[in-house]
Short mmCIF file of C-alpha atoms in Angstrom, two decimals:
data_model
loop_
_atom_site.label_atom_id
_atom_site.label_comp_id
_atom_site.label_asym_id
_atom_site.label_seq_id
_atom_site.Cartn_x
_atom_site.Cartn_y
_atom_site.Cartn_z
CA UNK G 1 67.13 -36.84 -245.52
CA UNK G 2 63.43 -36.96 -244.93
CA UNK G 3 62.02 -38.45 -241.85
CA UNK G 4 58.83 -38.07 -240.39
CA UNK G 5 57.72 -39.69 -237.02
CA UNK G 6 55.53 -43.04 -236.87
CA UNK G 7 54.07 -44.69 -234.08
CA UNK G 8 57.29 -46.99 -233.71
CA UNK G 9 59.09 -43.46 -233.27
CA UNK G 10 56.53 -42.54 -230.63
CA UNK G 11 57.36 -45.34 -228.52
CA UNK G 12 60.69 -45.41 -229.09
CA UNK G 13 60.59 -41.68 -227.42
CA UNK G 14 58.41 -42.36 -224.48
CA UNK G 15 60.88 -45.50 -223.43
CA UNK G 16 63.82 -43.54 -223.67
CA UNK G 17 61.99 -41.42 -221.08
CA UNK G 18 61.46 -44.24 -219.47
CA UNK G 19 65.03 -44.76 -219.15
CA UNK G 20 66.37 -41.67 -218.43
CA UNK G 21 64.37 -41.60 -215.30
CA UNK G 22 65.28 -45.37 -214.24
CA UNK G 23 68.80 -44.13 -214.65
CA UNK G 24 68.48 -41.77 -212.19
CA UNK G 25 67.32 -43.22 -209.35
CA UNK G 26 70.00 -46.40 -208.76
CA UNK G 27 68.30 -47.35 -205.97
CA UNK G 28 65.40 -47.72 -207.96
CA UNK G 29 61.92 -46.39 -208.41
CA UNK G 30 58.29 -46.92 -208.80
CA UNK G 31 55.85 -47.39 -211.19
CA UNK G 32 53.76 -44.39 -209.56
CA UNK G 33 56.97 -42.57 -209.57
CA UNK G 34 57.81 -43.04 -213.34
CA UNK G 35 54.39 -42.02 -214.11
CA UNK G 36 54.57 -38.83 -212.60
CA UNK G 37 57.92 -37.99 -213.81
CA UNK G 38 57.40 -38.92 -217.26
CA UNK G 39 53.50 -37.89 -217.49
CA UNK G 40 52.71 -41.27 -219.53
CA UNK G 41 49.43 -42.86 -218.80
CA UNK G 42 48.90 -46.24 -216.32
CA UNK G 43 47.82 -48.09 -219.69
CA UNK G 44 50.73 -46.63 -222.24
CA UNK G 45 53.70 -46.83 -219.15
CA UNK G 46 52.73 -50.85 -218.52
CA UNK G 47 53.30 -51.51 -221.95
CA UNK G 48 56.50 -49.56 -222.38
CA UNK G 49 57.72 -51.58 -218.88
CA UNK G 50 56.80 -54.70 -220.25
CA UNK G 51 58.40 -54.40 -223.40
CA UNK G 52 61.26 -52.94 -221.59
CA UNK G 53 61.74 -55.97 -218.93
CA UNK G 54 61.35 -58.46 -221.78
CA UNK G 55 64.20 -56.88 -223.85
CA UNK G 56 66.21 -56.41 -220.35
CA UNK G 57 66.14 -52.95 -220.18
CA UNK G 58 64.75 -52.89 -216.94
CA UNK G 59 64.72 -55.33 -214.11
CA UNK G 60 61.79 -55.23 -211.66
CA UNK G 61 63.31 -55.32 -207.91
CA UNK G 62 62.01 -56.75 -204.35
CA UNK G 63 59.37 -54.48 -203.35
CA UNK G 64 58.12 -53.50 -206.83
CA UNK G 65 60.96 -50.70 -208.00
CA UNK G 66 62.49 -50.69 -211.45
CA UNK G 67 66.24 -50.52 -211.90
CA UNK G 68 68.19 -49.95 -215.05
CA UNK G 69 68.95 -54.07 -216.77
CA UNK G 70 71.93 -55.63 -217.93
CA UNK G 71 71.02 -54.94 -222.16
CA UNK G 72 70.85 -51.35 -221.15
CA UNK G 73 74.15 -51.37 -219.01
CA UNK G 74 76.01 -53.40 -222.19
CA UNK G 75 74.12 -51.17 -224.90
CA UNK G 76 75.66 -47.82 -223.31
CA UNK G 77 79.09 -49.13 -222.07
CA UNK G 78 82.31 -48.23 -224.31
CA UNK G 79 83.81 -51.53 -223.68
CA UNK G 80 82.01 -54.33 -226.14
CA UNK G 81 78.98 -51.86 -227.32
CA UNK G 82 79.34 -53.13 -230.50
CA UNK G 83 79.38 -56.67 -229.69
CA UNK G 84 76.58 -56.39 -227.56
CA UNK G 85 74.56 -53.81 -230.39
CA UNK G 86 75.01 -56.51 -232.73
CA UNK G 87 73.79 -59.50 -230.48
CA UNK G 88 71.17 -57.60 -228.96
CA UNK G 89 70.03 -56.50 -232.79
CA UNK G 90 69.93 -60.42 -234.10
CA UNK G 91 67.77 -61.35 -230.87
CA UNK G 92 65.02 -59.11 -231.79
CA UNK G 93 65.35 -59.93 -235.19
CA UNK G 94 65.35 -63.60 -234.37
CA UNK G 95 61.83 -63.43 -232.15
CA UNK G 96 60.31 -60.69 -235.13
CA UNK G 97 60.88 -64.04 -237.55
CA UNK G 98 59.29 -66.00 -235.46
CA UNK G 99 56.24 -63.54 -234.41
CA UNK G 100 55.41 -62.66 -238.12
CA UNK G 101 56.39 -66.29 -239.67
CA UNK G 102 58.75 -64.98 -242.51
CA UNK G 103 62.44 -63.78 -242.77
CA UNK G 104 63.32 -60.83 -241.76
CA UNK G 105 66.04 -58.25 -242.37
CA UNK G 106 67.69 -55.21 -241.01
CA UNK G 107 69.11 -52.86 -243.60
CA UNK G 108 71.14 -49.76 -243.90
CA UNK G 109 71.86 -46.90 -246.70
CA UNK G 110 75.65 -46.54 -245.77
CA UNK G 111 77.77 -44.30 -247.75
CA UNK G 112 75.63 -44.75 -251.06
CA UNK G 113 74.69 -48.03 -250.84
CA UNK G 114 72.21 -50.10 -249.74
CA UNK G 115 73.31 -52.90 -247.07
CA UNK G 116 71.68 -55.78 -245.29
CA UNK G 117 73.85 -55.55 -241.82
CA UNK G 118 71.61 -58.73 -240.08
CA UNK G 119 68.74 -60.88 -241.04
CA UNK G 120 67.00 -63.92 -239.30
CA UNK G 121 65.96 -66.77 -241.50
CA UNK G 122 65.37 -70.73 -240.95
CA UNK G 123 64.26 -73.69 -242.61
CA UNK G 124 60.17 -72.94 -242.46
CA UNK G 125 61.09 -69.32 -243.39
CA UNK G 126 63.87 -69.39 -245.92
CA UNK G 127 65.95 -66.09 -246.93
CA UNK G 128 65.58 -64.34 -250.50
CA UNK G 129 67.91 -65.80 -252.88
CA UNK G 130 70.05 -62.94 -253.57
CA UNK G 131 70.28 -63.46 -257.36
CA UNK G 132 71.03 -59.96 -257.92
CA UNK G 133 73.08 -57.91 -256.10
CA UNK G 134 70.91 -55.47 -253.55
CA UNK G 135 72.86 -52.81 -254.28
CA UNK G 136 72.13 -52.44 -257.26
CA UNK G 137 68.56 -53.59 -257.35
CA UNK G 138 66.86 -50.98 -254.76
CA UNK G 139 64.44 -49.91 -257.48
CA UNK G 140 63.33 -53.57 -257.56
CA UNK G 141 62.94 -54.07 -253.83
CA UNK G 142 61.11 -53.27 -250.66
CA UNK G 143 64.67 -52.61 -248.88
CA UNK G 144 66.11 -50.73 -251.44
CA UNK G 145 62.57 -48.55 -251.91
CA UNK G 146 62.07 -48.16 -248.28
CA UNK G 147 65.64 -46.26 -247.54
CA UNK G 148 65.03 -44.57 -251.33
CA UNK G 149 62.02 -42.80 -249.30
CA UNK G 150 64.19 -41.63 -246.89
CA UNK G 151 65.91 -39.91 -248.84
CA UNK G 152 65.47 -36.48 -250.08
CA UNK G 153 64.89 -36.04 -254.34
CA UNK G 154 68.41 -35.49 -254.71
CA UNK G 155 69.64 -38.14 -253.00
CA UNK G 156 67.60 -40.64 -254.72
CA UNK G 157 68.39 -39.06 -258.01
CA UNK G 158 72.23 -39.77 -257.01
CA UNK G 159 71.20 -43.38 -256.57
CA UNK G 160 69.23 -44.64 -259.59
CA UNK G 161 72.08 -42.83 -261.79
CA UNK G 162 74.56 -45.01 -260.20
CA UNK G 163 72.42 -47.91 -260.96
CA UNK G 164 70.97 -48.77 -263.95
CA UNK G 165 67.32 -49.84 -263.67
CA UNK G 166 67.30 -53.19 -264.89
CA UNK G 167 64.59 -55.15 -265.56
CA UNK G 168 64.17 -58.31 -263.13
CA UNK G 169 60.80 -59.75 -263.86
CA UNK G 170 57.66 -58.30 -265.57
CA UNK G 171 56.70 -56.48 -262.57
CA UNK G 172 60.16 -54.20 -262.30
CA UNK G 173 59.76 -50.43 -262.64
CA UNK G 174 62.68 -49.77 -264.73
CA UNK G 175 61.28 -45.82 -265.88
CA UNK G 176 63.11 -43.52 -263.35
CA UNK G 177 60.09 -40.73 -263.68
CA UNK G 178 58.03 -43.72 -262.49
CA UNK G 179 59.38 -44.98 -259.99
CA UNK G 180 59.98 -41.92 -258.65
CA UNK G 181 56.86 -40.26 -258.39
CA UNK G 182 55.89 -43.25 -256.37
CA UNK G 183 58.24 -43.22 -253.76
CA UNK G 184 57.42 -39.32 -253.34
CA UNK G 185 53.92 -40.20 -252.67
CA UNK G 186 54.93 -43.08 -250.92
CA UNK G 187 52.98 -42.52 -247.26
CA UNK G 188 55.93 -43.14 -244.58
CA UNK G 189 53.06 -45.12 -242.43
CA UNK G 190 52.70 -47.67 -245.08
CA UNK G 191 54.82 -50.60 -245.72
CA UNK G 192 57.00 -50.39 -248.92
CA UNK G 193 56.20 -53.39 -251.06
CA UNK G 194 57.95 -55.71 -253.20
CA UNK G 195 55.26 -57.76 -255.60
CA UNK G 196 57.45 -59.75 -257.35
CA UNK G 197 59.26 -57.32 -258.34
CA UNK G 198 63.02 -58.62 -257.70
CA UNK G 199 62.15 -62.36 -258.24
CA UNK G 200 59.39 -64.45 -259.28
CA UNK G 201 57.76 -66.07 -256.28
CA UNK G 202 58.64 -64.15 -253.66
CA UNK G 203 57.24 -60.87 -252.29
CA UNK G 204 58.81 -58.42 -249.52
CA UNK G 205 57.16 -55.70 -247.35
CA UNK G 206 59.42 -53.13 -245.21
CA UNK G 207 59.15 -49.87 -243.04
CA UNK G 208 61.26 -47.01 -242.16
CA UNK G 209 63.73 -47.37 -239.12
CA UNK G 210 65.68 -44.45 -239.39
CA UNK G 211 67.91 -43.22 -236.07
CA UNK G 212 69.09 -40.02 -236.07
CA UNK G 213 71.41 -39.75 -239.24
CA UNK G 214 71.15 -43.09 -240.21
CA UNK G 215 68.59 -44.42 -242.65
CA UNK G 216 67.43 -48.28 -242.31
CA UNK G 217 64.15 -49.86 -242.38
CA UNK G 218 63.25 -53.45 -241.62
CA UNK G 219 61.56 -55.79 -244.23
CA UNK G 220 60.21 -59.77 -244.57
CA UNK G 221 60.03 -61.68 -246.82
CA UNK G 222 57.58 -64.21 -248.35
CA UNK G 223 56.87 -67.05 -251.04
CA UNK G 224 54.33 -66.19 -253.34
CA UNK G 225 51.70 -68.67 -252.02
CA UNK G 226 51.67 -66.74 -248.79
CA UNK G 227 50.96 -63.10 -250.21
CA UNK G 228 47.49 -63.45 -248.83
CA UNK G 229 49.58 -62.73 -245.41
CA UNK G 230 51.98 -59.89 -246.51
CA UNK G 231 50.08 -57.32 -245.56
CA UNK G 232 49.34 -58.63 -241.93
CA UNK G 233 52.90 -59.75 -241.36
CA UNK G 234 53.91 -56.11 -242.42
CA UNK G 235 52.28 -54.47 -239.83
CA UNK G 236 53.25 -56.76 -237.46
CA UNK G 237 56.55 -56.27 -238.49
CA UNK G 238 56.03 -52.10 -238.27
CA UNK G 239 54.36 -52.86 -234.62
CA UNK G 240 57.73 -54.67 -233.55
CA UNK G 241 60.20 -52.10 -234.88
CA UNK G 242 60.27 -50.12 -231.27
CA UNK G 243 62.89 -52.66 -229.54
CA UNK G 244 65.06 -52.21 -232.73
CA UNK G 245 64.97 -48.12 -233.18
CA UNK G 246 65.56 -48.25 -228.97
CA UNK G 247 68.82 -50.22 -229.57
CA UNK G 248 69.91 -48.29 -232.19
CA UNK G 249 69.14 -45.25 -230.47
CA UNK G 250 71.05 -45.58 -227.37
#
């Protein structure tokens, strides 16, 4: 697998140092005590304890102190972790549909094959029509190119000659020497795009979430008339990936 670190990854880092120290002092502990302990800056550690307090990783106490929240308390308990993963994974998903105006969807390269696991979608921001399978149309799709990337050579040579590289519209890459060249020199700080290249009227942006040993990436998508927005919505989407990696990290 390769993996190399993006700003998402960077604050996904700092907040679980965050955490660590909240979950050391019970009693709870300052601002100008988390700062020293985990050497991030006034203007980088409010963020991080915003963003923490709005997912409920932190609660803010009388007199000022942080303590660890209820999200974090369900997110590393053995009873209902899964339960709670999953709800706490559709939340964020829910308010990233909202923030960048499109549907959006988690995904996951399990055992092979690729896998939506959650998306958000409603009536002003309607889901792809799944026409053909995703598993068998990764060369065709943001998704499926974005956890190709992650991927070593080998590994996406395994995949494309499971799955034949059909044709879709006029814009699918169906010559494996093609396609491949372009996810090697695909940059893994810029959204993998979809140009119509699964179905006609629709285009799809996504970026790399991958946790430890497991390869996902999240991705919107679009109707054709809005493509003037893709690329904005994409980095909004890259700029809201933190709260996800943190959940799955944990």
């Amino acid at each position: 697998m390769k993996t190399e670190p993006t700003t998402p990854y960077h604050s996904v880092q700092d907040a679980l140092r965050v955490l660590e120290t909240v979950a050391r002092h019970p009693v709870g502990v300052t601002d100008t005590e988390l700062a020293r302990r985990t050497a991030l800056g006034p203007g980088r550690l409010t963020a991080l304890l915003r963003m923490l307090r709005r997912e409920g990783y932190v609660e803010q106490i009388t007199g000022g102190a942080y303590v660890t929240g209820d999200t974090l308390r369900r997110l590393t308990s053995a009873h209902g972790r899964e339960r709670a993963l999953r709800d706490r994974l559709q939340h964020t998903l829910d308010r990233l549909r909202d923030a960048v105006g499109a549907a959006v969807y988690l995904s996951r390269y399990v055992d092979g094959e690729v896998r939506i696991t959650q998306y958000a979608a409603g009536p002003a921001t309607p889901a792809v029509n799944e026409w053909v399978d995703f598993r068998c149309s990764a060369h065709a799709t943001a998704v499926g190119k974005s956890l190709l990337t992650q991927l070593d050579h080998n590994g996406r040579r395994d995949h494309l000659s499971r799955h034949r590289m059909a044709r879709l519209t006029s814009h699918t890459i169906t010559s494996d020497k093609l396609l491949l060249s372009r996810l090697e020199s695909q940059p893994p700080t810029v959204p993998v795009l979809d140009l119509q290249e699964y179905a006609v009227g629709t285009v799809c942006a996504a970026v790399p979430i991958t946790a430890g040993s497991s390869v996902g990436c999240l991705a919107l998508s679009l109707p054709v008339r809005d493509a003037h927005r893709l690329r904005q919505a994409a980095r909004a989407l890259n700029r809201g990936a933190a709260p996800v990696l943190l959940s799955m990290a944990l």
